[in-house]
Amino acid sequence: MEYASKNPHFRKDILVKMQSNHFMQHLGFMVTSIEPGYIEGELILQKIHLQQNGFVHGGVTSTLADIVMGFSAFTLVAEGEGTVTSDLKIAYLRPGVGDKIIAKGKVIKPGNLLHYCESDIYCVQPDKSEVLIARGYSTMCVVKHPMV
């Protein structure tokens, strides 16, 4: 689905917000695509992203899902508005094993107060194939005066 942003500067505003998202910076997540209602990015996997069995930690997976869904919703709000996570559900489909993660988030139904979103989280294998490891669903709440 194609959406129109209420903010003509949404790409610039998202990049500024992402620079101040300290946890996202700590993980090393980088955004590769920003479109109205859609965000995509990647994370080069390191030892700190893995749990004791060598799989991507579920907390990393859910954090990336939350980030791409939240920012996909943020692409559609007006200047001076923001989004916060109202609820979040993650379905872990396979163990995360690979070289990097690709996270894709999109708005599936925008609204004035709530945006319904989904995400797909993939692990990229050494042969460059992408394996779907998780799917996320969230409701993002529009806030009129985001805290700075």
PDB file of C-alpha atoms in Angstrom:
ATOM      1  CA  MET A   1       0.000   0.000   0.000  1.00  0.00           C
ATOM      2  CA  GLU A   2       1.150   3.504  -0.675  1.00  0.00           C
ATOM      3  CA  TYR A   3       0.669   6.234   1.887  1.00  0.00           C
ATOM      4  CA  ALA A   4       1.307   9.952   1.964  1.00  0.00           C
ATOM      5  CA  SER A   5       3.174  11.522   4.853  1.00  0.00           C
ATOM      6  CA  LYS A   6       1.669  14.486   6.699  1.00  0.00           C
ATOM      7  CA  ASN A   7       5.229  15.773   7.197  1.00  0.00           C
ATOM      8  CA  PRO A   8       7.117  16.943   4.091  1.00  0.00           C
ATOM      9  CA  HIS A   9      10.400  16.566   6.039  1.00  0.00           C
ATOM     10  CA  PHE A  10       9.723  13.071   7.411  1.00  0.00           C
ATOM     11  CA  ARG A  11      12.992  11.546   6.131  1.00  0.00           C
ATOM     12  CA  LYS A  12      15.139  14.249   7.709  1.00  0.00           C
ATOM     13  CA  ASP A  13      13.131  14.162  10.957  1.00  0.00           C
ATOM     14  CA  ILE A  14      13.477  10.376  11.194  1.00  0.00           C
ATOM     15  CA  LEU A  15      17.245  10.518  10.694  1.00  0.00           C
ATOM     16  CA  VAL A  16      17.504  13.136  13.463  1.00  0.00           C
ATOM     17  CA  LYS A  17      15.355  11.011  15.809  1.00  0.00           C
ATOM     18  CA  MET A  18      17.411   7.921  15.024  1.00  0.00           C
ATOM     19  CA  GLN A  19      20.641   9.705  15.934  1.00  0.00           C
ATOM     20  CA  SER A  20      19.263  10.263  19.430  1.00  0.00           C
ATOM     21  CA  ASN A  21      17.959   6.683  19.786  1.00  0.00           C
ATOM     22  CA  HIS A  22      20.844   5.491  21.955  1.00  0.00           C
ATOM     23  CA  PHE A  23      19.792   1.856  22.191  1.00  0.00           C
ATOM     24  CA  MET A  24      19.467   1.576  18.412  1.00  0.00           C
ATOM     25  CA  GLN A  25      22.932   3.106  18.064  1.00  0.00           C
ATOM     26  CA  HIS A  26      24.315   0.703  20.685  1.00  0.00           C
ATOM     27  CA  LEU A  27      22.990  -2.290  18.732  1.00  0.00           C
ATOM     28  CA  GLY A  28      24.481  -0.984  15.479  1.00  0.00           C
ATOM     29  CA  PHE A  29      21.209  -0.931  13.520  1.00  0.00           C
ATOM     30  CA  MET A  30      21.378   1.109  10.304  1.00  0.00           C
ATOM     31  CA  VAL A  31      18.368   2.191   8.233  1.00  0.00           C
ATOM     32  CA  THR A  32      18.634   1.503   4.506  1.00  0.00           C
ATOM     33  CA  SER A  33      15.207   2.641   3.241  1.00  0.00           C
ATOM     34  CA  ILE A  34      12.670   5.237   4.396  1.00  0.00           C
ATOM     35  CA  GLU A  35       9.359   5.579   2.553  1.00  0.00           C
ATOM     36  CA  PRO A  36       5.920   6.737   3.717  1.00  0.00           C
ATOM     37  CA  GLY A  37       4.640   3.873   5.871  1.00  0.00           C
ATOM     38  CA  TYR A  38       7.792   1.758   5.419  1.00  0.00           C
ATOM     39  CA  ILE A  39      11.232   1.404   7.039  1.00  0.00           C
ATOM     40  CA  GLU A  40      13.961  -1.116   6.288  1.00  0.00           C
ATOM     41  CA  GLY A  41      17.352  -1.557   7.877  1.00  0.00           C
ATOM     42  CA  GLU A  42      20.094  -3.982   8.744  1.00  0.00           C
ATOM     43  CA  LEU A  43      22.252  -5.111  11.601  1.00  0.00           C
ATOM     44  CA  ILE A  44      25.609  -6.815  11.102  1.00  0.00           C
ATOM     45  CA  LEU A  45      25.564  -9.609  13.658  1.00  0.00           C
ATOM     46  CA  GLN A  46      28.225  -9.654  16.349  1.00  0.00           C
ATOM     47  CA  LYS A  47      28.763 -11.818  19.398  1.00  0.00           C
ATOM     48  CA  ILE A  48      26.883  -9.320  21.620  1.00  0.00           C
ATOM     49  CA  HIS A  49      23.687  -9.951  19.599  1.00  0.00           C
ATOM     50  CA  LEU A  50      23.668 -13.694  20.284  1.00  0.00           C
ATOM     51  CA  GLN A  51      22.320 -15.786  23.134  1.00  0.00           C
ATOM     52  CA  GLN A  52      24.089 -18.744  24.766  1.00  0.00           C
ATOM     53  CA  ASN A  53      23.358 -21.191  21.897  1.00  0.00           C
ATOM     54  CA  GLY A  54      24.676 -18.862  19.205  1.00  0.00           C
ATOM     55  CA  PHE A  55      21.270 -17.719  17.920  1.00  0.00           C
ATOM     56  CA  VAL A  56      20.206 -14.079  17.641  1.00  0.00           C
ATOM     57  CA  HIS A  57      18.821 -13.096  21.034  1.00  0.00           C
ATOM     58  CA  GLY A  58      15.038 -12.739  21.095  1.00  0.00           C
ATOM     59  CA  GLY A  59      15.408  -9.313  22.679  1.00  0.00           C
ATOM     60  CA  VAL A  60      17.463  -8.105  19.715  1.00  0.00           C
ATOM     61  CA  THR A  61      14.862  -9.494  17.312  1.00  0.00           C
ATOM     62  CA  SER A  62      11.942  -7.853  19.116  1.00  0.00           C
ATOM     63  CA  THR A  63      13.822  -4.569  19.498  1.00  0.00           C
ATOM     64  CA  LEU A  64      14.476  -4.385  15.746  1.00  0.00           C
ATOM     65  CA  ALA A  65      10.828  -5.207  15.044  1.00  0.00           C
ATOM     66  CA  ASP A  66       9.751  -2.433  17.426  1.00  0.00           C
ATOM     67  CA  ILE A  67      12.162   0.062  15.831  1.00  0.00           C
ATOM     68  CA  VAL A  68      11.066  -0.525  12.231  1.00  0.00           C
ATOM     69  CA  MET A  69       7.366  -0.583  13.095  1.00  0.00           C
ATOM     70  CA  GLY A  70       7.625   2.549  15.227  1.00  0.00           C
ATOM     71  CA  PHE A  71       9.520   4.502  12.624  1.00  0.00           C
ATOM     72  CA  SER A  72       7.247   3.260   9.807  1.00  0.00           C
ATOM     73  CA  ALA A  73       4.347   4.804  11.764  1.00  0.00           C
ATOM     74  CA  PHE A  74       6.408   7.955  12.414  1.00  0.00           C
ATOM     75  CA  THR A  75       6.741   8.492   8.635  1.00  0.00           C
ATOM     76  CA  LEU A  76       3.010   9.240   8.476  1.00  0.00           C
ATOM     77  CA  VAL A  77       2.514  11.703  11.339  1.00  0.00           C
ATOM     78  CA  ALA A  78       2.488  15.502  11.104  1.00  0.00           C
ATOM     79  CA  GLU A  79       5.366  17.733  12.174  1.00  0.00           C
ATOM     80  CA  GLY A  80       5.391  18.063  15.969  1.00  0.00           C
ATOM     81  CA  GLU A  81       3.851  14.626  16.443  1.00  0.00           C
ATOM     82  CA  GLY A  82       5.511  11.357  17.330  1.00  0.00           C
ATOM     83  CA  THR A  83       4.684   7.729  17.919  1.00  0.00           C
ATOM     84  CA  VAL A  84       5.048   5.387  20.880  1.00  0.00           C
ATOM     85  CA  THR A  85       4.478   1.655  21.106  1.00  0.00           C
ATOM     86  CA  SER A  86       1.063   0.812  22.524  1.00  0.00           C
ATOM     87  CA  ASP A  87       1.402  -2.944  22.135  1.00  0.00           C
ATOM     88  CA  LEU A  88       3.856  -5.359  20.587  1.00  0.00           C
ATOM     89  CA  LYS A  89       3.619  -9.023  19.622  1.00  0.00           C
ATOM     90  CA  ILE A  90       6.433 -11.125  18.197  1.00  0.00           C
ATOM     91  CA  ALA A  91       6.175 -14.561  16.627  1.00  0.00           C
ATOM     92  CA  TYR A  92       9.577 -16.267  16.578  1.00  0.00           C
ATOM     93  CA  LEU A  93       9.544 -18.572  13.548  1.00  0.00           C
ATOM     94  CA  ARG A  94      13.101 -19.951  13.334  1.00  0.00           C
ATOM     95  CA  PRO A  95      16.399 -19.610  15.194  1.00  0.00           C
ATOM     96  CA  GLY A  96      18.331 -16.575  14.010  1.00  0.00           C
ATOM     97  CA  VAL A  97      21.565 -17.790  12.442  1.00  0.00           C
ATOM     98  CA  GLY A  98      23.499 -15.806   9.860  1.00  0.00           C
ATOM     99  CA  ASP A  99      25.735 -12.852   9.103  1.00  0.00           C
ATOM    100  CA  LYS A 100      23.247 -10.013   9.413  1.00  0.00           C
ATOM    101  CA  ILE A 101      19.633  -9.188  10.058  1.00  0.00           C
ATOM    102  CA  ILE A 102      17.347  -7.331   7.713  1.00  0.00           C
ATOM    103  CA  ALA A 103      14.325  -5.755   9.429  1.00  0.00           C
ATOM    104  CA  LYS A 104      11.349  -4.483   7.447  1.00  0.00           C
ATOM    105  CA  GLY A 105       8.489  -2.573   9.052  1.00  0.00           C
ATOM    106  CA  LYS A 106       5.324  -1.230   7.504  1.00  0.00           C
ATOM    107  CA  VAL A 107       2.048   0.370   8.409  1.00  0.00           C
ATOM    108  CA  ILE A 108      -0.864  -1.858   7.479  1.00  0.00           C
ATOM    109  CA  LYS A 109      -3.599   0.532   8.661  1.00  0.00           C
ATOM    110  CA  PRO A 110      -2.959   4.160   9.580  1.00  0.00           C
ATOM    111  CA  GLY A 111      -5.332   6.172  11.732  1.00  0.00           C
ATOM    112  CA  ASN A 112      -5.571   9.527  13.478  1.00  0.00           C
ATOM    113  CA  LEU A 113      -4.597   8.106  16.866  1.00  0.00           C
ATOM    114  CA  LEU A 114      -3.400   4.545  16.188  1.00  0.00           C
ATOM    115  CA  HIS A 115      -1.320   2.987  13.419  1.00  0.00           C
ATOM    116  CA  TYR A 116      -1.384  -0.786  13.015  1.00  0.00           C
ATOM    117  CA  CYS A 117       1.960  -2.138  11.857  1.00  0.00           C
ATOM    118  CA  GLU A 118       3.775  -5.350  11.038  1.00  0.00           C
ATOM    119  CA  SER A 119       7.392  -6.347  10.582  1.00  0.00           C
ATOM    120  CA  ASP A 120       9.401  -9.158   9.065  1.00  0.00           C
ATOM    121  CA  ILE A 121      12.821  -9.985  10.463  1.00  0.00           C
ATOM    122  CA  TYR A 122      15.234 -11.968   8.274  1.00  0.00           C
ATOM    123  CA  CYS A 123      18.644 -13.506   8.880  1.00  0.00           C
ATOM    124  CA  VAL A 124      20.978 -13.353   5.893  1.00  0.00           C
ATOM    125  CA  GLN A 125      22.840 -16.610   5.391  1.00  0.00           C
ATOM    126  CA  PRO A 126      26.451 -16.923   4.139  1.00  0.00           C
ATOM    127  CA  ASP A 127      25.039 -17.736   0.662  1.00  0.00           C
ATOM    128  CA  LYS A 128      23.117 -14.381   0.832  1.00  0.00           C
ATOM    129  CA  SER A 129      19.702 -16.050   1.078  1.00  0.00           C
ATOM    130  CA  GLU A 130      17.256 -14.434   3.511  1.00  0.00           C
ATOM    131  CA  VAL A 131      15.482 -16.616   6.068  1.00  0.00           C
ATOM    132  CA  LEU A 132      12.395 -15.228   7.831  1.00  0.00           C
ATOM    133  CA  ILE A 133      13.035 -15.673  11.569  1.00  0.00           C
ATOM    134  CA  ALA A 134      10.273 -13.552  13.105  1.00  0.00           C
ATOM    135  CA  ARG A 135       7.166 -11.556  12.382  1.00  0.00           C
ATOM    136  CA  GLY A 136       5.994  -8.716  14.581  1.00  0.00           C
ATOM    137  CA  TYR A 137       2.746  -6.855  15.015  1.00  0.00           C
ATOM    138  CA  SER A 138       2.205  -3.615  16.876  1.00  0.00           C
ATOM    139  CA  THR A 139      -0.101  -0.751  17.522  1.00  0.00           C
ATOM    140  CA  MET A 140       1.664   2.600  17.502  1.00  0.00           C
ATOM    141  CA  CYS A 141      -0.014   5.503  19.263  1.00  0.00           C
ATOM    142  CA  VAL A 142       0.306   9.002  17.828  1.00  0.00           C
ATOM    143  CA  VAL A 143       1.383  11.542  20.450  1.00  0.00           C
ATOM    144  CA  LYS A 144       0.682  15.195  19.798  1.00  0.00           C
ATOM    145  CA  HIS A 145       3.588  16.668  21.747  1.00  0.00           C
ATOM    146  CA  PRO A 146       6.416  14.129  21.938  1.00  0.00           C
ATOM    147  CA  MET A 147       8.788  14.484  24.832  1.00  0.00           C
ATOM    148  CA  VAL A 148      12.263  15.543  23.790  1.00  0.00           C
TER     149      VAL A 148
END
